[in-house]
Short mmCIF file of C-alpha atoms in Angstrom, two decimals:
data_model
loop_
_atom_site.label_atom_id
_atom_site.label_comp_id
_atom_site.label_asym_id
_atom_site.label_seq_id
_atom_site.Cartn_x
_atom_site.Cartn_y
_atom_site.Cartn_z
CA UNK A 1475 332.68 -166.69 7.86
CA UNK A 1476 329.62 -166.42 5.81
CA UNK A 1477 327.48 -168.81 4.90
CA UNK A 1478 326.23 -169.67 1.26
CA UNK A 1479 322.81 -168.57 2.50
CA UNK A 1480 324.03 -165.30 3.17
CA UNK A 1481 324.29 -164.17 -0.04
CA UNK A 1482 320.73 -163.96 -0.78
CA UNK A 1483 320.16 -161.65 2.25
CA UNK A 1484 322.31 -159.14 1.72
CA UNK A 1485 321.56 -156.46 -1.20
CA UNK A 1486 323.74 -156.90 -4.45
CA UNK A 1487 325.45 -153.96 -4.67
CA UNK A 1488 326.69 -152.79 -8.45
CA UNK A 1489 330.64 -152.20 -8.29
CA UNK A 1490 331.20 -151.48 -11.99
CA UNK A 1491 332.42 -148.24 -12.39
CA UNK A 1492 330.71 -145.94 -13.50
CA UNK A 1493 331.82 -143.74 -16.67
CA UNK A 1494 332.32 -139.99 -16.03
CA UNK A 1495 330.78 -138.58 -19.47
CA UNK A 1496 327.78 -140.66 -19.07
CA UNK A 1497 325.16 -138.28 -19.08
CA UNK A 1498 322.49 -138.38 -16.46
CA UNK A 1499 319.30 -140.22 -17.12
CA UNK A 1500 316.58 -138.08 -17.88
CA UNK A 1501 313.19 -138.83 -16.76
CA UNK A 1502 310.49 -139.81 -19.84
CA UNK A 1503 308.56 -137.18 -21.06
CA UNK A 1504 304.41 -138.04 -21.72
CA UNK A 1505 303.84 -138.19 -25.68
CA UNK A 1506 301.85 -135.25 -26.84
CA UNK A 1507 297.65 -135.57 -26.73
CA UNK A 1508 295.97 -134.18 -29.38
CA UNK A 1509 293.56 -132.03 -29.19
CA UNK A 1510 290.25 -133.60 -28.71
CA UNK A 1511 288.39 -135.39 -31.64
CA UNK A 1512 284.76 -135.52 -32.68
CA UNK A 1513 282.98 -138.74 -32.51
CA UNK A 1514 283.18 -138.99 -36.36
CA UNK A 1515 287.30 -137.63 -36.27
CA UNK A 1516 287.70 -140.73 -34.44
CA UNK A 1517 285.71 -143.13 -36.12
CA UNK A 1518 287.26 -141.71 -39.73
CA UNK A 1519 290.55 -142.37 -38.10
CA UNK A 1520 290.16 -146.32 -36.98
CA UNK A 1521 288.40 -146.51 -40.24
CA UNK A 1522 291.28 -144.80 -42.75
CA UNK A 1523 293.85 -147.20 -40.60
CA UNK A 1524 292.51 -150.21 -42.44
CA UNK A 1525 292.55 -152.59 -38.75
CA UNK A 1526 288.65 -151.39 -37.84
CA UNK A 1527 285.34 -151.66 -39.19
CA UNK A 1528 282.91 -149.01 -37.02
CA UNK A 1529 278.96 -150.11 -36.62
CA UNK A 1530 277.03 -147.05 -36.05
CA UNK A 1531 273.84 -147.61 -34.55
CA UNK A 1532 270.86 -146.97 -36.80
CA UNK A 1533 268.64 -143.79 -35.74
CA UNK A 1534 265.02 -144.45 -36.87
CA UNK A 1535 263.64 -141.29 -38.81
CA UNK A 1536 261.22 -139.14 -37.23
CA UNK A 1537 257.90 -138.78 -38.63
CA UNK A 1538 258.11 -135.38 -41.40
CA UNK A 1539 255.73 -132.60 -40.26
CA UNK A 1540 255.30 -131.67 -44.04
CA UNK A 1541 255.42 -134.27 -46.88
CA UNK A 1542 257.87 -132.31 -49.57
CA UNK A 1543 255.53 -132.23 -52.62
CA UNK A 1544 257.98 -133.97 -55.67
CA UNK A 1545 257.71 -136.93 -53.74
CA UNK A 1546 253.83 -138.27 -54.61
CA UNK A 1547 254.22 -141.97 -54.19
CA UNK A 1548 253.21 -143.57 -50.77
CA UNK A 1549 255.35 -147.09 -49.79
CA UNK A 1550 254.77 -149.24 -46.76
CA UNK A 1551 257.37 -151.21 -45.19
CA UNK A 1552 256.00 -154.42 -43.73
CA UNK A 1553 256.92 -156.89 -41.26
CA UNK A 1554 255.49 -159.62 -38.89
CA UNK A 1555 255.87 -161.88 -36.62
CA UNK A 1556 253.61 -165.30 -36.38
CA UNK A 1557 252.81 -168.23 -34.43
CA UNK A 1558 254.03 -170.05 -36.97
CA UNK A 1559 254.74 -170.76 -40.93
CA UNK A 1560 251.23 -172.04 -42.26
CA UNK A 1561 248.94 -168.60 -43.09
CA UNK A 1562 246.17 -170.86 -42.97
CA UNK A 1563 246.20 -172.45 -39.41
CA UNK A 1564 248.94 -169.81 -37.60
CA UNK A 1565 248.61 -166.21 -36.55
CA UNK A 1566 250.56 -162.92 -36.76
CA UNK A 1567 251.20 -161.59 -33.12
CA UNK A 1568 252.93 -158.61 -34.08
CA UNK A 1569 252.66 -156.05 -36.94
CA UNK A 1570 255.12 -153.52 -37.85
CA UNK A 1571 254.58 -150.47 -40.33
CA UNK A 1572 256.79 -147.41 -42.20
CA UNK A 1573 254.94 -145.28 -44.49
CA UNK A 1574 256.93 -143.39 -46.91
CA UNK A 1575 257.28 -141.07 -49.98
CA UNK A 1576 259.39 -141.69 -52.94
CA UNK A 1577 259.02 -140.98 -56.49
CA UNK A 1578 259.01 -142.35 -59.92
CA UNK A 1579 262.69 -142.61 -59.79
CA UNK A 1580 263.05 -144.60 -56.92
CA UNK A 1581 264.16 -141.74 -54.58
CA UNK A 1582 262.94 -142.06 -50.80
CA UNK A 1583 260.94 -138.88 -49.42
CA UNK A 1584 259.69 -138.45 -46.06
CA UNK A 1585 258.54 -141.23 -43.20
CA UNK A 1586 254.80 -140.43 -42.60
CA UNK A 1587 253.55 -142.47 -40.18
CA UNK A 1588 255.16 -145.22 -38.14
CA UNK A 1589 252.74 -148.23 -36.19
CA UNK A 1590 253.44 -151.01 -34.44
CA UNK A 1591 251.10 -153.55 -32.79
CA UNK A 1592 250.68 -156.74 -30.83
CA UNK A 1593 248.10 -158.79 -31.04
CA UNK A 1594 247.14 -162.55 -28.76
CA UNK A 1595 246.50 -165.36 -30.48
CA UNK A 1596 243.60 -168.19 -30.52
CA UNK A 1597 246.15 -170.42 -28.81
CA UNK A 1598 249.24 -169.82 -26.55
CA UNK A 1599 252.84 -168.97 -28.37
CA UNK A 1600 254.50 -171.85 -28.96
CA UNK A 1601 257.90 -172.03 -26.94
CA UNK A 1602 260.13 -172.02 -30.44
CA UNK A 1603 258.68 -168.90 -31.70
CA UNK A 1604 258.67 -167.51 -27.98
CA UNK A 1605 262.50 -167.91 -28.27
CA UNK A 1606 262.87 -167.13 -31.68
CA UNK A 1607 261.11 -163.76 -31.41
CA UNK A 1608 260.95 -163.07 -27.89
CA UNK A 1609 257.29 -162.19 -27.78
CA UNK A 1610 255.93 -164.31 -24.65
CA UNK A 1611 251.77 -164.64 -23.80
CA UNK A 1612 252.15 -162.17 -21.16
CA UNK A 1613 253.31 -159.53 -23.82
CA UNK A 1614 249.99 -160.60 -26.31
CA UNK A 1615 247.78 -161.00 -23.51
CA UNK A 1616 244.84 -158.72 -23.90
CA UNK A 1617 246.70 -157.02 -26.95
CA UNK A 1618 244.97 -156.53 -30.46
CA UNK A 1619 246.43 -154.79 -33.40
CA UNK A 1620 244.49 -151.18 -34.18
CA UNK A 1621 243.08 -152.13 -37.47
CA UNK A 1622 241.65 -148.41 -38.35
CA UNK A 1623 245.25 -147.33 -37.96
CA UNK A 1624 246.21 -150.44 -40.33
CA UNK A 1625 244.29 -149.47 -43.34
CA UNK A 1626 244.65 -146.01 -43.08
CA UNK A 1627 248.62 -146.24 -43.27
CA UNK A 1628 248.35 -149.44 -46.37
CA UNK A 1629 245.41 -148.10 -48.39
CA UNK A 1630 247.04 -145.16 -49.85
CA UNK A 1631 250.18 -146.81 -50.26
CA UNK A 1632 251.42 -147.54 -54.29
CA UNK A 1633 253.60 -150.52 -52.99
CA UNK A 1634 253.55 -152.62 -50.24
CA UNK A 1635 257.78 -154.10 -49.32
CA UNK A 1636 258.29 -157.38 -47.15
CA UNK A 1637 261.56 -158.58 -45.96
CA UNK A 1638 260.66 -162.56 -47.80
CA UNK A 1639 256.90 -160.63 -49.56
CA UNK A 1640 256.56 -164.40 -49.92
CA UNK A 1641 255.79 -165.50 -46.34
CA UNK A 1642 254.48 -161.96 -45.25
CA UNK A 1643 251.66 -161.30 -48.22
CA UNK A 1644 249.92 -165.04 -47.24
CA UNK A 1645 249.79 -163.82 -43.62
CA UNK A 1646 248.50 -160.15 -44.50
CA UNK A 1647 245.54 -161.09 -47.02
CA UNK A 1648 244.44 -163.86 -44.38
CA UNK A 1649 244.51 -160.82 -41.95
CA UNK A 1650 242.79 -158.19 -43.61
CA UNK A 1651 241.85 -157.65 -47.37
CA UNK A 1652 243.29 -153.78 -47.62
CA UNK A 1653 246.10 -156.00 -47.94
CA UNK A 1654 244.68 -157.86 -51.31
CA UNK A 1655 244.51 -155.22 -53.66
CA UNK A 1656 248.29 -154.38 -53.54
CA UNK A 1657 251.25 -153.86 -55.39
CA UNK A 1658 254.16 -156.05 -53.62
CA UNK A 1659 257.72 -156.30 -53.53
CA UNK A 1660 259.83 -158.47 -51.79
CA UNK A 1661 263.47 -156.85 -50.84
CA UNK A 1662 264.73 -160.63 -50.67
CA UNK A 1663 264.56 -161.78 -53.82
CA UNK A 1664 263.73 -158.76 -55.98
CA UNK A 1665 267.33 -156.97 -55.49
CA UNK A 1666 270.98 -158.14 -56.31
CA UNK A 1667 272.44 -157.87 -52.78
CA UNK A 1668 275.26 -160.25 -53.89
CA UNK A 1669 276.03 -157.99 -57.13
CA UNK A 1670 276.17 -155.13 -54.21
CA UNK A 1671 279.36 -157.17 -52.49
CA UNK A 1672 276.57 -158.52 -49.68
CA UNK A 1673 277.27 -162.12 -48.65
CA UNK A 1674 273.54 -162.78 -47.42
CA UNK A 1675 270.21 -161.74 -47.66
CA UNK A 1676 268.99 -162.00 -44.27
CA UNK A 1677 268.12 -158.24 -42.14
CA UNK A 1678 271.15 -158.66 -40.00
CA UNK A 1679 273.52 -159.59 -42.93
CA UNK A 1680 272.63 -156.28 -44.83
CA UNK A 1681 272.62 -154.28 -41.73
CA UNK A 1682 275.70 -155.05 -40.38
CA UNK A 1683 277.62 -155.54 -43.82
CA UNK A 1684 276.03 -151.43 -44.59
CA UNK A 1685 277.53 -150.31 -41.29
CA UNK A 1686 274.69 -150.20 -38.56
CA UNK A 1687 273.44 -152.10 -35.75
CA UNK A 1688 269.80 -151.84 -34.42
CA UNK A 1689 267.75 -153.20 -31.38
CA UNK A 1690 266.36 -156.20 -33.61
CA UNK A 1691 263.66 -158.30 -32.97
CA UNK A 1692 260.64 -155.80 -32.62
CA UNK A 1693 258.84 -155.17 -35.86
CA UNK A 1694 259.19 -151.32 -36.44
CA UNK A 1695 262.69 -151.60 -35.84
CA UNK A 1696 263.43 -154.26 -38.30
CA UNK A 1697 261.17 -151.42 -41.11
CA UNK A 1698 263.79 -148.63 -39.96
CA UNK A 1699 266.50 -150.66 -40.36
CA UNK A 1700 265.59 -151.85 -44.35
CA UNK A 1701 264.29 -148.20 -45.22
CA UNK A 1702 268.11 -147.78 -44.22
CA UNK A 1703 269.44 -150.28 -46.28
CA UNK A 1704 267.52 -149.47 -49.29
CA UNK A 1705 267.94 -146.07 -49.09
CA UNK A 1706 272.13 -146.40 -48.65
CA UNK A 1707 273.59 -145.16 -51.61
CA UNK A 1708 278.26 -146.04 -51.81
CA UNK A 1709 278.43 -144.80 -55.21
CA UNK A 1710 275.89 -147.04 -57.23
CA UNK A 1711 273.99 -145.90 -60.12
CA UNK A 1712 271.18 -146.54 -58.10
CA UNK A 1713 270.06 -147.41 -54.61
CA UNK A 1714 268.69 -150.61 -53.64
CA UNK A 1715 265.38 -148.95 -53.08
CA UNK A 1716 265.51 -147.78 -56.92
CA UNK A 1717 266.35 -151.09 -57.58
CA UNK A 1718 263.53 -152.88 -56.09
CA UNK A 1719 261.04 -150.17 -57.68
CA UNK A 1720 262.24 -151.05 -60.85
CA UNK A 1721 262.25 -155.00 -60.72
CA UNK A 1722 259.11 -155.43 -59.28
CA UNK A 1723 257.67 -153.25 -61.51
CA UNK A 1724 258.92 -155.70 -64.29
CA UNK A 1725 256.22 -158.73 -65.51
CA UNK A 1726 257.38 -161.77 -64.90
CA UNK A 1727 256.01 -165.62 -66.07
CA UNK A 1728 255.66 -168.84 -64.02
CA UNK A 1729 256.23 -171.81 -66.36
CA UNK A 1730 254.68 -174.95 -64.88
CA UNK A 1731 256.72 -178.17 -65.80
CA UNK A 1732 253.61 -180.53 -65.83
CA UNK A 1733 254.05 -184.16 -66.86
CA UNK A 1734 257.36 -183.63 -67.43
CA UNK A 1735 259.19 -187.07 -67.76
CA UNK A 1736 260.57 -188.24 -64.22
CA UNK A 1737 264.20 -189.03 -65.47
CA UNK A 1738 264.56 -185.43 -66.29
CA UNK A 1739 263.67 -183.78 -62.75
CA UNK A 1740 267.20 -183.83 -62.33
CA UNK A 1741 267.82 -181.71 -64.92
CA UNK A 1742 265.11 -179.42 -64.08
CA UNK A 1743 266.38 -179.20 -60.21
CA UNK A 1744 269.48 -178.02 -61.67
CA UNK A 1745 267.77 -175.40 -63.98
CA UNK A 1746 266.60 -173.72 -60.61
CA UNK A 1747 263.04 -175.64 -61.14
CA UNK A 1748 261.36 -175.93 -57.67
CA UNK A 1749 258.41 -178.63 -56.61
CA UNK A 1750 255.22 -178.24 -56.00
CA UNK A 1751 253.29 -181.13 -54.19
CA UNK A 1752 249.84 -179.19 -55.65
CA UNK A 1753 247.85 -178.14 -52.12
CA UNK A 1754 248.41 -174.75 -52.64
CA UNK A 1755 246.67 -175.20 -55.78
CA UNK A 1756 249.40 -174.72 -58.47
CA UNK A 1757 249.81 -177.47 -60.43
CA UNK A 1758 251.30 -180.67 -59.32
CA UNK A 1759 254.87 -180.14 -61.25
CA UNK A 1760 258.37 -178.59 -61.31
CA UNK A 1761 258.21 -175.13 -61.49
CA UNK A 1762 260.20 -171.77 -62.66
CA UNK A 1763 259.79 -167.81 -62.49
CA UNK A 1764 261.65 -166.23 -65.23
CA UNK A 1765 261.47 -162.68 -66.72
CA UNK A 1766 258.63 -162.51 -69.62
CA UNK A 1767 261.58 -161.76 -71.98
CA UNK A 1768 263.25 -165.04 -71.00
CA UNK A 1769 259.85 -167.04 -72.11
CA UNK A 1770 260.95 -167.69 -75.46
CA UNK A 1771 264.34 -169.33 -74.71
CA UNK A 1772 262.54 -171.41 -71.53
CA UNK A 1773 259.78 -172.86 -73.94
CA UNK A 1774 262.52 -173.85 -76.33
CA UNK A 1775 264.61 -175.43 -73.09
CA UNK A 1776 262.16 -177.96 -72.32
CA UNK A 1777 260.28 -178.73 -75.72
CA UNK A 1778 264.15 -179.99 -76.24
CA UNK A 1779 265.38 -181.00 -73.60
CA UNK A 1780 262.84 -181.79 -71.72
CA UNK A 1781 259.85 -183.25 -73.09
CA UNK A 1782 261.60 -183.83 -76.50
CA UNK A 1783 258.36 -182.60 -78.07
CA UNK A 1784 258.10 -179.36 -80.26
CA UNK A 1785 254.18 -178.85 -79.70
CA UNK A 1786 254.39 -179.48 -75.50
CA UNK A 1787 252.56 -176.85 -74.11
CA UNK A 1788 253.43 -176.07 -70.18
CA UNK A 1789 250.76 -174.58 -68.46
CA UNK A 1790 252.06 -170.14 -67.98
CA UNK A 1791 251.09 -167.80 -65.39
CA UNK A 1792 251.76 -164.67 -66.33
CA UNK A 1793 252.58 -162.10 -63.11
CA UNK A 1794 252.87 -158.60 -61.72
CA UNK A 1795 253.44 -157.07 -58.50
CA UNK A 1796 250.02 -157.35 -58.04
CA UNK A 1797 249.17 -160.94 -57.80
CA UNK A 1798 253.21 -162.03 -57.31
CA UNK A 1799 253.76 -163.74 -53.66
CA UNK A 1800 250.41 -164.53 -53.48
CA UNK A 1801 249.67 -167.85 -51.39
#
């Protein structure tokens, strides 16, 4: 007699019977592969089924052998990286340069002429900016930027662009004075990313958000990859890059809150008034930049609001893109 063990040594056998017009199981036949696709087939295809956003990785132009004629205006893209955030006691370590054509409408020509530089310091990197940039004193050590190949790329150019003009311009007059002379723009605060459907103003924000992905982190890489921003075009009136032409070539006025009762700085935080302490030689006060044809309503603002006097008479610095993001 078996035992209970038994059972689970010997196979189960299936005893149901079996019907007659069953018909016999067919093995399953591979699904049909498509012919092959293209890179872009495939990317179009993840794209158009709504589940995938595609990077592509951004292809830094090559330098034109001839400059197309209809495009007479010379721009520089600029960017840096420094020892720290004070132009007057830190350093830049690293200098990266795009010149390009474009005309009076804003339209991008031809890249013509690309440099990019390290340079060592006075003192060593500090650790921070070591991480934050990845540019270590062995990398700087014996390293200095060509400063003939500087000036001949910026003194032709008709406008100078900075990813933050405000912290690069400081650092590039205290480096060199072909700097001084120049028309600025800054592609931070001088174009409507947010009106564009971007959710930040940082490189990587706009790079990623148009598309691309780049090797960050060295200077000439970061220019390619904002000529490629500025230059993207989904449908706009105008690109970016027309954009920032335009706005920076608009005046604009610094109205200097001075005196201004101390209750009210409140009120003139809130306005989108910022402080300054007065050791970079503005006045001590809150402060504004407005467009010139927003003077008029600004005056009236505080002479009511503010000082609650009709004759007050803030201090006004009128600027262009010559002497805006000075230090």
């Amino acid at each position: 007699m078996d035992s209970q063990l038994d059972m689970f040594a010997k196979p189960v056998v299936d005893v149901r019977p079996q019907r007659r017009d069953a018909p016999a199981r067919s093995k399953r036949r591979p699904l049909p592969v498509p012919a092959s696709l293209t890179d872009e087939e495939m990317v179009r295809r993840l794209e158009d089924g709504g589940q995938y956003r595609i990077l592509r990785k951004l292809v830094p132009r090559k330098i034109a052998v001839n400059r197309r004629p209809e495009f007479q205006r010379v721009g520089v893209i600029l960017d840096t990286e420094t020892t720290g955030l004070n132009h007057r006691s830190d350093e830049i370590i690293e200098i990266g340069l795009i010149a390009f054509t474009f005309d009076d409408f804003g339209h991008i020509g031809d890249v013509i002429g690309v440099y990019g530089g390290l340079q060592q310091p006075g003192t060593p990197i500090p650790p921070e900016i070591t991480k934050l940039t990845g540019i270590t004193d062995e990398m700087v050590e014996g390293q200095m930027i060509d400063m003939q190949q500087v000036r001949r790329m910026v003194a032709p150019a008709d406008l100078v662009i900075a990813h933050n003009a405000g912290f690069d311009r400081p650092f590039c007059e205290a480096f060199s004075n072909v700097f001084a002379a120049k028309a600025w723009a800054c592609s931070v605060s001088e174009v409507d990313w947010n009106a564009r459907g971007f959710e930040g103003t940082k490189l990587g924000y706009l790079i990623g958000q148009a598309g691309y992905f780049h090797d960050g982190h060295r200077t000439v890489d970061d220019c390619f990859a904002l000529l490629e921003v500025l230059d993207r075009n989904v449908g706009e009136e105008e690109t970016p890059f027309a954009e920032l032409v335009r706005t920076s070539g608009q005046s604009r006025v610094r109205i200097f809150a001075e005196h201004s009762p101390f209750e009210m700085k409140d009120h003139l935080k809130g306005r989108g008034y910022r402080w300054s302490d007065g050791s970079d030689g503005r006045p001590k006060s809150w402060w504004i930049e407005i467009d010139e044809d927003a003077l008029r309503d600004e005056l009236h603002y505080l002479r009511s609001e503010i000082y609650r006097w009709e004759e007050a008479d803030p201090p006004i610095q009128h600027l262009t893109a010559f002497d805006r993001f000075k230090a």
